[in-house]
Coordinates of C-alpha atoms in Angstrom, one line a residue:
M1457 CA 86.9 107.4 104.7
L1458 CA 86.1 107.7 101.0
R1459 CA 82.5 108.4 100.1
P1460 CA 80.4 105.4 99.2
R1461 CA 79.9 104.6 95.6
L1462 CA 77.5 107.1 93.9
A1463 CA 74.2 105.4 93.3
R1464 CA 73.1 104.8 89.7
L1465 CA 69.9 106.8 89.3
I1466 CA 68.3 105.7 86.1
H1467 CA 67.5 102.2 85.0
S1468 CA 67.2 101.7 81.3
S1469 CA 64.1 100.5 79.5
V1470 CA 66.2 98.7 76.9
P1471 CA 64.6 95.3 76.0
R1472 CA 66.5 92.7 78.0
R1473 CA 67.3 90.5 75.0
A1474 CA 68.1 93.3 72.5
L1475 CA 71.6 94.3 71.7
F1476 CA 72.6 97.3 73.7
D1477 CA 72.4 100.5 71.7
P1478 CA 74.3 103.4 73.3
K1479 CA 72.7 105.9 71.0
N1480 CA 69.3 105.3 72.4
V1481 CA 69.7 105.0 76.2
E1482 CA 68.6 107.2 79.0
R1483 CA 71.5 108.2 81.2
A1484 CA 71.8 109.9 84.6
E1485 CA 73.8 113.1 84.3
D1486 CA 75.8 115.2 86.7
D1487 CA 77.3 118.6 86.2
V1488 CA 80.7 119.3 87.6
D1489 CA 83.4 121.9 87.1
V1490 CA 86.3 119.6 86.9
C1491 CA 86.1 115.8 86.2
I1492 CA 89.4 113.9 86.9
V1493 CA 89.6 110.4 85.4
G1494 CA 91.9 108.4 87.7
G1495 CA 92.4 108.5 91.4
G1496 CA 96.2 108.0 91.4
P1497 CA 98.9 110.5 92.6
A1498 CA 98.5 112.7 89.5
G1499 CA 94.7 112.9 89.7
L1500 CA 94.5 113.4 93.4
S1501 CA 97.3 116.1 93.4
A1502 CA 95.3 118.0 90.7
A1503 CA 92.1 117.8 92.8
I1504 CA 93.9 119.0 96.0
R1505 CA 95.6 121.9 94.1
L1506 CA 92.2 123.0 92.6
K1507 CA 90.6 123.2 96.0
Q1508 CA 93.6 125.0 97.5
L1509 CA 93.1 127.6 94.8
E1510 CA 89.4 127.8 95.6
R1511 CA 90.3 128.6 99.2
D1512 CA 92.9 131.2 98.2
R1513 CA 90.8 133.0 95.6
G1514 CA 87.3 132.4 96.8
N1515 CA 85.6 131.1 93.7
E1516 CA 83.9 127.8 94.6
I1517 CA 84.4 124.9 92.2
R1518 CA 83.1 121.3 92.2
V1519 CA 85.8 118.7 91.7
V1520 CA 85.0 115.0 91.1
V1521 CA 87.5 112.2 90.8
L1522 CA 86.4 108.9 89.1
E1523 CA 88.4 105.9 90.2
K1524 CA 87.8 102.5 88.5
G1525 CA 89.2 100.5 91.5
S1526 CA 87.1 99.6 94.5
E1527 CA 89.0 102.3 96.4
A1528 CA 91.8 104.7 95.7
G1529 CA 95.1 102.8 95.4
A1530 CA 93.3 99.4 94.7
H1531 CA 94.9 99.2 91.2
I1532 CA 98.4 100.3 92.3
V1533 CA 101.0 97.7 93.1
S1534 CA 102.8 98.3 96.4
G1535 CA 106.5 99.1 96.7
A1536 CA 108.1 102.2 95.3
V1537 CA 110.7 104.8 96.1
I1538 CA 109.2 108.3 96.2
E1539 CA 111.0 111.6 95.7
P1540 CA 109.0 114.0 97.9
R1541 CA 109.7 117.1 95.9
A1542 CA 106.1 117.5 94.6
L1543 CA 104.6 116.5 97.9
N1544 CA 106.6 119.2 99.7
E1545 CA 105.1 121.8 97.3
L1546 CA 101.5 120.4 97.4
L1547 CA 101.3 119.8 101.2
P1548 CA 104.3 121.6 102.9
D1549 CA 103.2 120.3 106.3
W1550 CA 102.6 116.7 105.3
T1551 CA 104.9 115.4 108.0
Q1552 CA 102.4 116.8 110.5
L1553 CA 99.4 115.1 108.9
P1554 CA 98.0 112.0 110.6
D1555 CA 98.7 108.5 109.3
H1556 CA 101.1 109.5 106.5
P1557 CA 102.9 106.4 105.2
L1558 CA 106.3 108.0 104.4
T1559 CA 107.9 106.5 107.4
T1560 CA 110.8 104.6 105.8
P1561 CA 113.5 106.9 104.5
A1562 CA 115.9 105.4 102.0
T1563 CA 119.1 104.7 103.9
S1564 CA 121.3 103.2 101.1
S1565 CA 121.4 102.9 97.3
S1566 CA 123.5 100.5 95.4
M1567 CA 123.7 98.9 91.9
R1568 CA 124.9 95.5 91.0
F1569 CA 125.6 93.6 87.8
F1570 CA 124.5 90.0 87.9
T1571 CA 126.2 87.2 86.1
E1572 CA 124.9 83.6 86.3
K1573 CA 126.3 83.1 89.8
F1574 CA 127.9 86.3 90.9
S1575 CA 126.7 89.8 92.0
I1576 CA 129.2 92.5 91.2
P1577 CA 128.9 96.0 92.7
I1578 CA 129.0 98.8 90.1
P1579 CA 128.7 102.6 90.3
H1580 CA 125.1 103.8 89.9
P1581 CA 124.3 107.1 88.0
P1582 CA 123.9 110.1 90.3
Q1583 CA 120.3 110.4 89.2
M1584 CA 119.7 107.1 91.0
S1585 CA 120.7 108.5 94.4
N1586 CA 117.9 108.2 96.9
N1587 CA 119.1 110.7 99.5
G1588 CA 115.9 112.3 101.0
N1589 CA 113.6 109.8 99.3
Y1590 CA 111.2 107.3 101.0
I1591 CA 110.4 103.7 100.4
V1592 CA 106.7 103.3 100.6
S1593 CA 103.7 101.2 99.6
L1594 CA 102.4 103.3 96.7
S1595 CA 99.0 101.8 97.2
A1596 CA 99.0 103.0 100.9
F1597 CA 100.4 106.4 99.8
T1598 CA 97.5 106.8 97.3
R1599 CA 94.9 105.9 99.9
W1600 CA 96.4 108.4 102.3
L1601 CA 96.4 111.1 99.6
A1602 CA 92.8 110.3 98.8
S1603 CA 91.8 110.7 102.5
V1604 CA 93.5 114.1 102.6
A1605 CA 91.7 115.1 99.4
E1606 CA 88.3 114.1 100.8
N1607 CA 88.6 114.9 104.5
E1608 CA 90.7 118.1 104.3
Y1609 CA 89.4 119.6 101.0
G1610 CA 85.9 118.1 100.4
I1611 CA 86.8 116.5 97.1
E1612 CA 84.3 114.0 95.8
I1613 CA 85.9 110.6 95.0
Y1614 CA 83.8 107.9 93.4
P1615 CA 85.4 104.5 93.5
G1616 CA 84.1 101.8 91.2
F1617 CA 83.4 104.2 88.3
A1618 CA 85.5 103.5 85.2
A1619 CA 85.3 106.2 82.6
A1620 CA 84.5 104.5 79.3
Q1621 CA 83.9 107.3 76.8
L1622 CA 84.7 111.0 76.2
L1623 CA 81.8 113.3 75.9
Y1624 CA 82.2 115.7 72.9
S1625 CA 80.4 118.9 72.0
K1626 CA 77.8 118.4 69.3
E1627 CA 79.5 120.9 67.0
K1628 CA 83.0 122.0 66.2
D1629 CA 83.0 124.8 68.8
S1630 CA 86.8 125.0 69.3
T1631 CA 90.2 124.4 67.7
D1632 CA 92.7 121.7 68.3
P1633 CA 96.3 122.5 69.4
W1634 CA 97.2 122.9 65.7
G1635 CA 94.5 125.5 64.9
S1636 CA 92.0 123.2 63.1
P1637 CA 88.3 123.3 64.0
A1638 CA 87.4 120.5 66.4
E1639 CA 84.8 119.3 68.9
S1640 CA 85.7 119.9 72.5
V1641 CA 85.7 117.4 75.4
R1642 CA 82.7 118.1 77.7
G1643 CA 83.1 115.3 80.2
V1644 CA 83.0 111.5 80.3
I1645 CA 80.5 108.6 80.3
T1646 CA 81.2 105.8 82.8
N1647 CA 81.0 102.1 82.0
E1648 CA 77.7 100.3 81.5
V1649 CA 76.9 97.7 84.2
G1650 CA 75.0 94.5 83.7
L1651 CA 75.8 93.6 80.1
T1652 CA 76.7 90.1 78.9
K1653 CA 79.7 89.3 76.9
G1654 CA 77.4 89.6 73.9
F1655 CA 76.3 93.1 75.0
I1656 CA 72.8 92.0 75.9
P1657 CA 71.4 93.8 79.0
K1658 CA 70.8 91.6 82.0
S1659 CA 68.1 92.3 84.6
S1660 CA 70.7 94.1 86.6
F1661 CA 71.6 96.5 83.7
E1662 CA 72.4 100.1 84.5
P1663 CA 73.7 102.5 81.9
G1664 CA 76.8 104.5 82.5
M1665 CA 76.5 108.0 83.9
A1666 CA 77.4 111.2 82.0
F1667 CA 79.6 113.6 83.9
N1668 CA 79.3 117.0 82.2
A1669 CA 82.5 119.0 83.0
K1670 CA 84.0 122.3 82.1
V1671 CA 87.4 120.7 82.4
T1672 CA 88.3 117.0 82.0
L1673 CA 91.7 115.9 83.2
L1674 CA 92.9 112.4 82.1
A1675 CA 95.0 110.7 84.8
E1676 CA 94.5 107.1 83.8
G1677 CA 98.1 105.9 83.9
A1678 CA 100.2 104.5 81.0
H1679 CA 98.3 103.6 77.8
G1680 CA 94.9 104.6 79.2
S1681 CA 92.0 104.0 76.8
L1682 CA 90.6 107.6 76.9
S1683 CA 94.0 109.1 76.7
K1684 CA 94.7 107.0 73.6
L1685 CA 91.5 108.3 72.1
A1686 CA 92.3 111.9 72.9
I1687 CA 95.8 111.6 71.5
Q1688 CA 94.4 110.1 68.3
K1689 CA 91.5 112.6 67.9
Y1690 CA 93.5 115.8 68.5
K1691 CA 96.8 114.5 67.0
L1692 CA 98.7 115.2 70.2
R1693 CA 101.7 113.3 69.0
K1694 CA 102.1 115.3 65.8
E1695 CA 105.4 116.9 67.0
S1696 CA 106.6 114.2 69.4
Q1697 CA 107.9 110.7 69.0
L1698 CA 105.8 107.7 69.8
Q1699 CA 105.8 106.4 73.4
T1700 CA 107.9 103.4 74.2
Y1701 CA 107.0 101.0 77.1
G1702 CA 108.3 98.6 79.6
I1703 CA 106.6 96.1 81.7
G1704 CA 107.3 95.7 85.4
V1705 CA 106.5 92.5 87.2
K1706 CA 106.6 92.8 91.0
E1707 CA 106.1 90.8 94.2
V1708 CA 105.9 91.7 97.9
W1709 CA 107.4 89.4 100.4
R1710 CA 107.6 89.3 104.2
V1711 CA 111.2 88.2 104.9
D1712 CA 113.1 86.9 107.9
S1713 CA 113.9 89.7 110.3
T1714 CA 117.6 88.9 110.0
K1715 CA 117.5 89.6 106.3
H1716 CA 115.4 92.8 106.5
E1717 CA 117.2 96.1 106.2
P1718 CA 114.6 98.9 106.2
G1719 CA 115.5 101.7 103.7
K1720 CA 117.8 99.6 101.6
V1721 CA 117.5 100.1 97.8
V1722 CA 119.2 97.8 95.3
H1723 CA 119.0 97.9 91.5
T1724 CA 120.4 95.3 89.2
L1725 CA 121.5 94.9 85.6
G1726 CA 122.5 91.8 83.6
W1727 CA 121.3 88.3 84.3
P1728 CA 118.7 86.8 83.6
L1729 CA 118.3 89.1 80.6
D1730 CA 120.6 88.8 77.6
M1731 CA 122.6 91.6 76.1
K1732 CA 119.9 92.3 73.5
T1733 CA 117.2 93.0 76.1
Y1734 CA 116.8 96.2 78.0
G1735 CA 115.8 95.9 81.6
G1736 CA 116.8 95.3 85.2
G1737 CA 115.8 94.3 88.7
F1738 CA 115.1 96.1 91.9
V1739 CA 114.8 95.3 95.6
Y1740 CA 113.2 97.7 98.1
H1741 CA 113.3 97.0 101.8
M1742 CA 110.0 98.6 103.1
A1743 CA 108.7 98.9 106.6
D1744 CA 107.3 96.0 108.7
G1745 CA 109.6 93.3 107.4
L1746 CA 108.4 93.7 103.8
V1747 CA 110.5 93.6 100.7
S1748 CA 109.2 94.6 97.2
L1749 CA 111.2 93.1 94.4
G1750 CA 110.8 92.7 90.7
L1751 CA 112.0 92.9 87.1
V1752 CA 111.4 95.6 84.5
I1753 CA 111.8 94.7 80.8
G1754 CA 111.6 97.0 77.9
L1755 CA 109.0 95.9 75.4
D1756 CA 111.4 96.4 72.5
Y1757 CA 112.9 93.0 73.3
P1758 CA 113.6 91.0 70.1
N1759 CA 112.9 87.4 71.2
P1760 CA 109.2 86.5 70.9
Y1761 CA 109.7 83.5 73.1
L1762 CA 110.6 85.6 76.2
S1763 CA 108.2 85.6 79.1
P1764 CA 108.5 88.5 81.6
Y1765 CA 106.7 86.4 84.3
R1766 CA 109.0 83.4 83.8
E1767 CA 112.1 85.7 83.7
L1768 CA 111.2 87.0 87.1
Q1769 CA 110.6 83.5 88.5
V1770 CA 113.8 82.0 87.2
S1771 CA 115.9 85.0 88.1
I1772 CA 114.8 84.8 91.7
F1773 CA 114.0 81.2 92.4
Y1774 CA 115.9 78.6 90.4
N1775 CA 117.9 76.2 92.6
P1776 CA 121.4 75.6 91.2
N1777 CA 121.5 72.4 93.1
K1778 CA 118.5 71.1 91.2
P1779 CA 119.4 71.9 87.6
S1780 CA 116.9 71.5 84.8
P1781 CA 117.8 69.5 81.8
N1782 CA 118.8 72.7 79.9
M1783 CA 121.8 74.3 81.6
I1784 CA 121.8 77.6 79.5
Q1785 CA 122.6 80.8 81.5
R1786 CA 119.1 82.3 81.6
M1787 CA 117.6 79.2 83.4
K1788 CA 119.9 79.4 86.5
H1789 CA 118.8 80.9 89.8
H1790 CA 120.8 83.7 91.3
P1791 CA 122.1 83.1 94.9
Y1792 CA 121.4 86.7 95.9
Y1793 CA 117.7 86.3 95.8
R1794 CA 117.5 82.8 97.2
D1795 CA 119.4 83.9 100.3
L1796 CA 117.1 86.9 100.8
L1797 CA 113.9 84.9 100.4
M1798 CA 114.7 81.7 102.2
G1799 CA 111.9 81.2 104.7
A1800 CA 110.0 84.2 103.4
E1801 CA 106.3 84.5 102.6
R1802 CA 105.0 86.0 99.4
L1803 CA 102.1 88.4 100.0
A1804 CA 101.3 90.1 96.7
Y1805 CA 101.9 89.9 93.0
G1806 CA 101.3 92.4 90.2
A1807 CA 102.4 93.9 87.0
R1808 CA 102.1 97.3 85.3
T1809 CA 103.0 99.1 82.1
L1810 CA 105.7 101.8 82.3
N1811 CA 106.3 104.7 80.0
E1812 CA 109.9 104.7 78.9
G1813 CA 109.9 107.3 76.1
G1814 CA 110.9 110.2 78.3
L1815 CA 111.2 113.7 77.0
Q1816 CA 111.1 112.8 73.3
S1817 CA 107.7 111.1 73.7
V1818 CA 105.8 113.8 75.7
P1819 CA 102.9 114.7 73.5
K1820 CA 101.0 118.0 73.4
L1821 CA 99.3 118.0 76.7
N1822 CA 96.2 120.1 76.2
F1823 CA 93.1 119.5 74.0
P1824 CA 89.9 121.5 73.8
G1825 CA 88.2 121.2 77.2
G1826 CA 91.0 119.2 79.0
A1827 CA 94.5 117.8 79.3
L1828 CA 96.6 114.8 79.9
I1829 CA 98.4 114.5 83.3
G1830 CA 100.7 112.0 85.0
C1831 CA 101.4 108.7 83.1
S1832 CA 98.6 109.5 80.7
A1833 CA 101.2 111.9 79.2
G1834 CA 104.3 110.0 80.2
F1835 CA 106.7 111.7 82.7
V1836 CA 108.6 108.7 84.1
N1837 CA 112.3 109.4 84.6
I1838 CA 113.5 106.0 83.5
A1839 CA 117.1 106.6 84.7
K1840 CA 115.7 107.3 88.3
I1841 CA 113.0 104.6 87.8
K1842 CA 110.6 107.1 89.3
G1843 CA 107.7 109.0 88.1
T1844 CA 105.4 109.7 91.0
H1845 CA 107.0 113.1 91.7
N1846 CA 106.6 114.2 88.1
A1847 CA 103.0 112.9 87.9
M1848 CA 102.0 114.8 91.0
K1849 CA 103.6 118.0 89.8
S1850 CA 101.9 117.7 86.4
G1851 CA 98.6 117.4 88.1
M1852 CA 99.3 120.6 90.1
L1853 CA 100.3 122.5 87.0
A1854 CA 97.2 121.4 85.2
A1855 CA 95.0 122.4 88.1
E1856 CA 96.4 125.9 88.1
A1857 CA 95.8 126.3 84.4
A1858 CA 92.4 124.8 84.7
Y1859 CA 91.4 127.1 87.5
D1860 CA 92.5 130.1 85.6
A1861 CA 90.8 128.9 82.4
M1862 CA 87.4 128.5 84.2
Q1863 CA 87.5 132.1 85.4
T1864 CA 88.0 133.5 81.9
T1865 CA 86.0 131.0 79.8
E1866 CA 82.5 132.2 78.9
E1867 CA 79.5 130.0 79.2
G1868 CA 79.3 127.5 76.3
Q1869 CA 83.0 127.9 75.4
A1870 CA 85.6 125.1 75.8
A1871 CA 88.3 125.7 78.4
D1872 CA 91.7 126.2 76.9
L1873 CA 94.6 124.7 78.9
T1874 CA 97.4 125.8 76.6
K1875 CA 99.0 127.5 79.6
Y1876 CA 99.5 124.1 81.2
N1877 CA 101.4 122.8 78.2
E1878 CA 103.6 125.9 78.3
D1879 CA 104.1 125.9 82.1
L1880 CA 105.1 122.3 82.2
R1881 CA 107.8 122.9 79.7
K1882 CA 109.2 125.6 82.0
S1883 CA 109.0 123.5 85.1
W1884 CA 111.4 121.3 86.9
I1885 CA 109.6 118.3 85.3
W1886 CA 111.1 119.3 82.0
E1887 CA 114.6 119.7 83.5
D1888 CA 114.3 116.3 85.2
L1889 CA 113.5 114.6 81.9
H1890 CA 115.9 116.7 79.8
E1891 CA 118.9 115.6 81.8
V1892 CA 118.3 111.9 81.1
R1893 CA 116.7 112.2 77.7
N1894 CA 119.5 110.2 75.9
L1895 CA 120.0 107.4 78.3
R1896 CA 117.1 105.0 77.3
P1897 CA 117.4 105.5 73.5
S1898 CA 121.2 104.9 73.7
F1899 CA 120.4 101.2 74.3
N1900 CA 118.8 101.0 70.8
T1901 CA 122.0 101.7 68.9
G1902 CA 124.0 99.0 67.0
L1903 CA 126.1 98.6 70.1
G1904 CA 123.2 97.1 72.0
V1905 CA 123.0 96.9 75.8
W1906 CA 126.7 97.2 76.3
G1907 CA 126.8 100.4 74.2
G1908 CA 123.9 101.8 76.2
I1909 CA 125.6 101.0 79.5
V1910 CA 128.8 102.8 78.4
Y1911 CA 127.1 105.8 76.9
S1912 CA 124.7 106.2 79.9
G1913 CA 127.6 106.0 82.3
I1914 CA 129.5 108.8 80.5
D1915 CA 126.5 111.0 80.0
S1916 CA 125.1 110.6 83.5
L1917 CA 128.4 110.9 85.3
L1918 CA 130.1 113.5 83.2
F1919 CA 127.8 115.4 81.0
R1920 CA 124.5 115.3 83.1
G1921 CA 122.6 115.7 79.8
R1922 CA 124.4 118.9 78.8
V1923 CA 125.1 117.7 75.2
P1924 CA 123.9 119.3 72.0
W1925 CA 122.2 116.2 70.7
T1926 CA 119.0 114.4 71.4
F1927 CA 118.7 110.7 70.4
K1928 CA 115.5 109.5 68.7
H1929 CA 113.7 106.3 69.5
A1930 CA 113.5 105.6 65.7
A1931 CA 114.5 107.2 62.5
T1932 CA 112.1 109.9 61.3
E1933 CA 110.8 107.8 58.3
E1934 CA 110.2 104.7 60.5
M1935 CA 108.5 106.9 63.2
E1936 CA 106.1 108.4 60.7
R1937 CA 105.4 105.0 59.1
V1938 CA 104.4 103.6 62.5
K1939 CA 102.4 106.7 63.4
E1940 CA 100.4 106.4 60.1
S1941 CA 99.7 102.7 60.7
G1942 CA 98.6 103.2 64.2
G1943 CA 100.9 100.5 65.4
S1944 CA 103.4 100.1 68.2
L1945 CA 107.0 101.4 68.0
D1946 CA 108.2 98.6 70.4
A1947 CA 106.7 96.0 68.1
T1948 CA 109.1 97.0 65.3
H1949 CA 111.9 95.5 67.3
T1950 CA 110.2 92.1 67.7
E1951 CA 111.9 89.5 65.5
R1952 CA 110.3 86.5 63.8
A1953 CA 110.2 83.3 65.8
R1954 CA 112.2 81.5 63.2
L1955 CA 115.2 83.6 64.2
H1956 CA 115.1 82.3 67.8
K1957 CA 115.0 79.1 69.7
P1958 CA 112.2 78.5 72.3
I1959 CA 113.3 79.3 75.9
E1960 CA 113.1 76.2 78.1
Y1961 CA 112.2 77.7 81.5
P1962 CA 112.8 75.4 84.5
P1963 CA 109.9 73.9 86.6
F1964 CA 108.4 76.0 89.3
E1965 CA 109.6 75.4 92.8
S1966 CA 106.8 76.1 95.3
P1967 CA 106.5 78.0 97.5
L1968 CA 109.3 80.3 96.1
S1969 CA 108.1 80.1 92.6
T1970 CA 104.6 79.1 91.4
D1971 CA 102.6 78.9 88.2
L1972 CA 101.1 82.1 86.8
M1973 CA 97.5 81.5 88.0
T1974 CA 98.7 81.0 91.6
S1975 CA 100.4 84.4 91.4
V1976 CA 97.4 86.1 89.7
A1977 CA 95.3 84.9 92.7
L1978 CA 97.4 87.3 94.8
T1979 CA 96.4 90.4 92.8
G1980 CA 92.9 90.7 94.1
T1981 CA 91.6 91.0 90.6
N1982 CA 87.9 90.2 90.3
H1983 CA 85.8 90.1 87.1
A1984 CA 82.4 88.6 86.4
E1985 CA 82.6 85.6 84.0
D1986 CA 79.9 87.0 81.7
Q1987 CA 80.8 90.6 81.1
P1988 CA 82.1 92.4 78.0
V1989 CA 85.8 92.1 77.2
H1990 CA 87.2 95.5 76.8
L1991 CA 90.2 94.6 74.7
R1992 CA 89.5 94.9 71.0
V1993 CA 91.4 93.7 67.9
V1994 CA 91.1 97.1 66.2
K1995 CA 93.3 100.1 65.5
T1996 CA 92.8 103.1 67.8
H1997 CA 91.7 105.4 65.0
D1998 CA 89.0 102.9 63.9
L1999 CA 87.8 102.4 67.5
A2000 CA 87.6 106.2 68.0
R2001 CA 85.3 106.5 65.0
E2002 CA 83.1 103.6 66.2
I2003 CA 82.7 105.1 69.7
E2004 CA 81.7 108.5 68.2
N2005 CA 79.2 106.7 66.0
G2006 CA 77.9 104.5 68.7
E2007 CA 78.9 101.3 66.8
V2008 CA 81.3 99.5 69.1
E2009 CA 78.7 97.0 70.3
R2010 CA 77.6 96.1 66.7
A2011 CA 81.2 95.7 65.6
E2012 CA 82.2 93.6 68.6
T2013 CA 79.4 91.1 68.0
G2014 CA 80.7 90.5 64.5
E2015 CA 78.6 92.8 62.4
V2016 CA 80.3 94.4 59.5
L2017 CA 79.8 98.1 59.7
D2018 CA 78.2 100.1 57.0
D2019 CA 81.4 101.7 55.9
G2020 CA 83.0 98.3 55.4
K2021 CA 86.2 99.4 57.1
V2022 CA 86.0 97.3 60.2
N2023 CA 85.3 93.6 60.3
R2024 CA 86.1 92.2 63.8
K2025 CA 86.0 88.6 62.8
R2026 CA 88.4 89.1 59.9
G2027 CA 90.6 91.2 62.2
R2028 CA 90.8 88.5 64.8
R2029 CA 91.6 85.9 62.2
E2030 CA 94.4 88.0 60.8
H2031 CA 95.7 88.6 64.3
V2032 CA 95.8 84.8 65.1
Q2033 CA 97.5 84.0 61.8
I2034 CA 100.2 86.6 62.1
N2035 CA 101.0 86.0 65.8
M2036 CA 100.9 82.2 65.5
E2037 CA 102.6 81.8 62.2
E2038 CA 105.3 84.5 62.5
Y2039 CA 105.7 85.1 66.3
A2040 CA 104.8 81.7 67.8
G2041 CA 101.9 83.2 69.9
L2042 CA 104.0 85.7 71.8
L2043 CA 101.0 87.4 73.4
G2044 CA 100.4 84.2 75.5
R2045 CA 103.8 84.6 77.0
A2046 CA 104.2 88.4 77.1
C2047 CA 101.2 89.1 79.3
P2048 CA 102.1 88.5 83.0
A2049 CA 98.5 87.9 84.0
G2050 CA 97.5 85.1 81.6
V2051 CA 94.8 87.2 80.0
Y2052 CA 95.5 85.9 76.5
E2053 CA 95.7 82.3 75.2
Y2054 CA 95.9 80.8 71.8
V2055 CA 93.9 77.6 72.2
K2056 CA 93.1 74.7 70.0
A2057 CA 89.4 74.9 69.1
E2058 CA 87.1 72.0 69.6
E2059 CA 85.5 70.5 66.6
G2060 CA 82.4 72.4 65.5
D2061 CA 83.5 75.6 67.2
K2062 CA 81.8 78.2 65.0
A2063 CA 83.8 81.1 66.5
A2064 CA 87.1 79.3 65.7
D2065 CA 85.9 78.8 62.1
E2066 CA 85.1 82.5 61.7
E2067 CA 87.8 84.1 63.8
G2068 CA 90.6 81.5 64.1
W2069 CA 93.3 80.1 62.0
K2070 CA 94.1 76.5 61.4
G2071 CA 91.9 75.4 64.3
I2072 CA 93.5 77.9 66.7
K2073 CA 91.7 80.9 68.2
L2074 CA 92.5 83.8 70.6
L2075 CA 90.9 83.4 74.0
I2076 CA 90.7 86.6 76.1
N2077 CA 90.3 85.8 79.8
S2078 CA 89.9 89.2 81.2
Q2079 CA 89.2 92.9 80.5
V2080 CA 92.6 94.5 80.2
G2081 CA 94.9 95.4 77.3
F2082 CA 98.5 95.2 76.1
V2083 CA 100.7 97.6 74.4
F2084 CA 103.0 95.9 72.0
L2085 CA 102.1 93.5 69.2
P2086 CA 103.2 93.3 65.6
N2087 CA 99.6 93.9 64.8
E2088 CA 98.6 96.0 67.8
M2089 CA 95.2 95.7 69.5
G2090 CA 93.2 98.7 70.6

């Protein structure tokens, strides 16, 4: 049982109708040794390893894990294949622990190439072998790991606490990884509660808490907000390539017992995606009659009319006996899925961002006072389609470096986790990523997907990564240009809408396929209607400066800041113009949760006049972000 949510101890005396000013608010504070942001496998593994070292060496430390979800695992979509290598190291006797969820060993692995109507078996790379692996609900696995952390090791886990800001030292008391003077990270501030969309405190207003920490480990997952700020401030990508991303859209079904084969793993290539789009499907037969299935699409796809959600629906559910008016290939349903899901019940839906950059995109991992772990750094082995084992191991290595650093760091100094950065590059994580480093970027050559398939087959089957070259995700000049602009590398592949025809997706066929909002209802997501939207139309380096100066709220309400560099209304207007005029509003299709809409404004809509373009404005329906746009949001 996880501890109940930590009580907010101080109520602000901010006038209720005044704009919230973070520079003049009284906050509750808590002093800890290690603050871990994110209660996923990486963060929990780091916490457990720290307390193991405490037992072994006798120096007591206080470890706190902040988890934004209502409980550990709440924001993790079920259905994954786990390689237990890191778990075996962290908890050697895990099979003897009560209620562990790794009860379904993978019994078979296969790969199939889909055409419009056929499913053709093809060899899968040896890296995709699942011998010794387990099919598991990753959400259940995370909950179990959290229970071990708290009940066996006394780790403090606080669900419902989203870290919103990094706490910095008041002076440049350290050096960044490149030797330049820099402020150090001294903890985090959690989110404010009880603000309106306009940042006006309600009667229920409670300021975020400050967790002062000797070491701060960021385990937020892919493209986390604090990780982005740390990478920007300390130039952690100075010597690495930019991260590239994919989006995974996933559903969990309870299927007919005659169709269920516990332990079966299937991966697919080809249809419904065209030969210019990187991606593939998966089917995992879990325990208790459940099947997790989905589609992963690289966000470097060129066609702005593509919808990841609709691609999943048409690839699984379209009925060839009820054709839509448009008979093109991508609109047809595949018989493989229809047969599996006939008579089944859909239980869950979700989507997540995946790191695809691999070895080339791993940044410098340490910064003054902390480090990046797990998907905050990006350790997914895209050839295996697995990252949990690497995420856990990175947390363990960071914990060891953090523990040692705290023993040698004098009072007032910033902890130096350089050893973690060095140790990880000597670990089996680096070997795991090095072997497959060229597979994903091989799909971005002039030969397209076919060239990538051929190269990946040769490299993975024959060379196993033992070649003297390392492919880049982009040419050096292009990479530096995108770094300087603060944009997205994936977005450089997005082509103008005029080069493509709109995709006419078929009608939904309930209950097998439904509209997006029906699917979103299965995610369990819950947001207040009148709360601040955390997605901002602003470059990361500008946002970092605003946060440090306490100016985010002023900027978000439309005030032009004193330096004149940021004007949110102008930025939103430019965003709408570019994305509607040149990319046909791709964001409305790209997001698999319906967070963003380009809507026609009503007459007299002042916001549309100030922030829209030709009567169209961007409507943000929730509090999450996205990772690839021609003019990227922060």
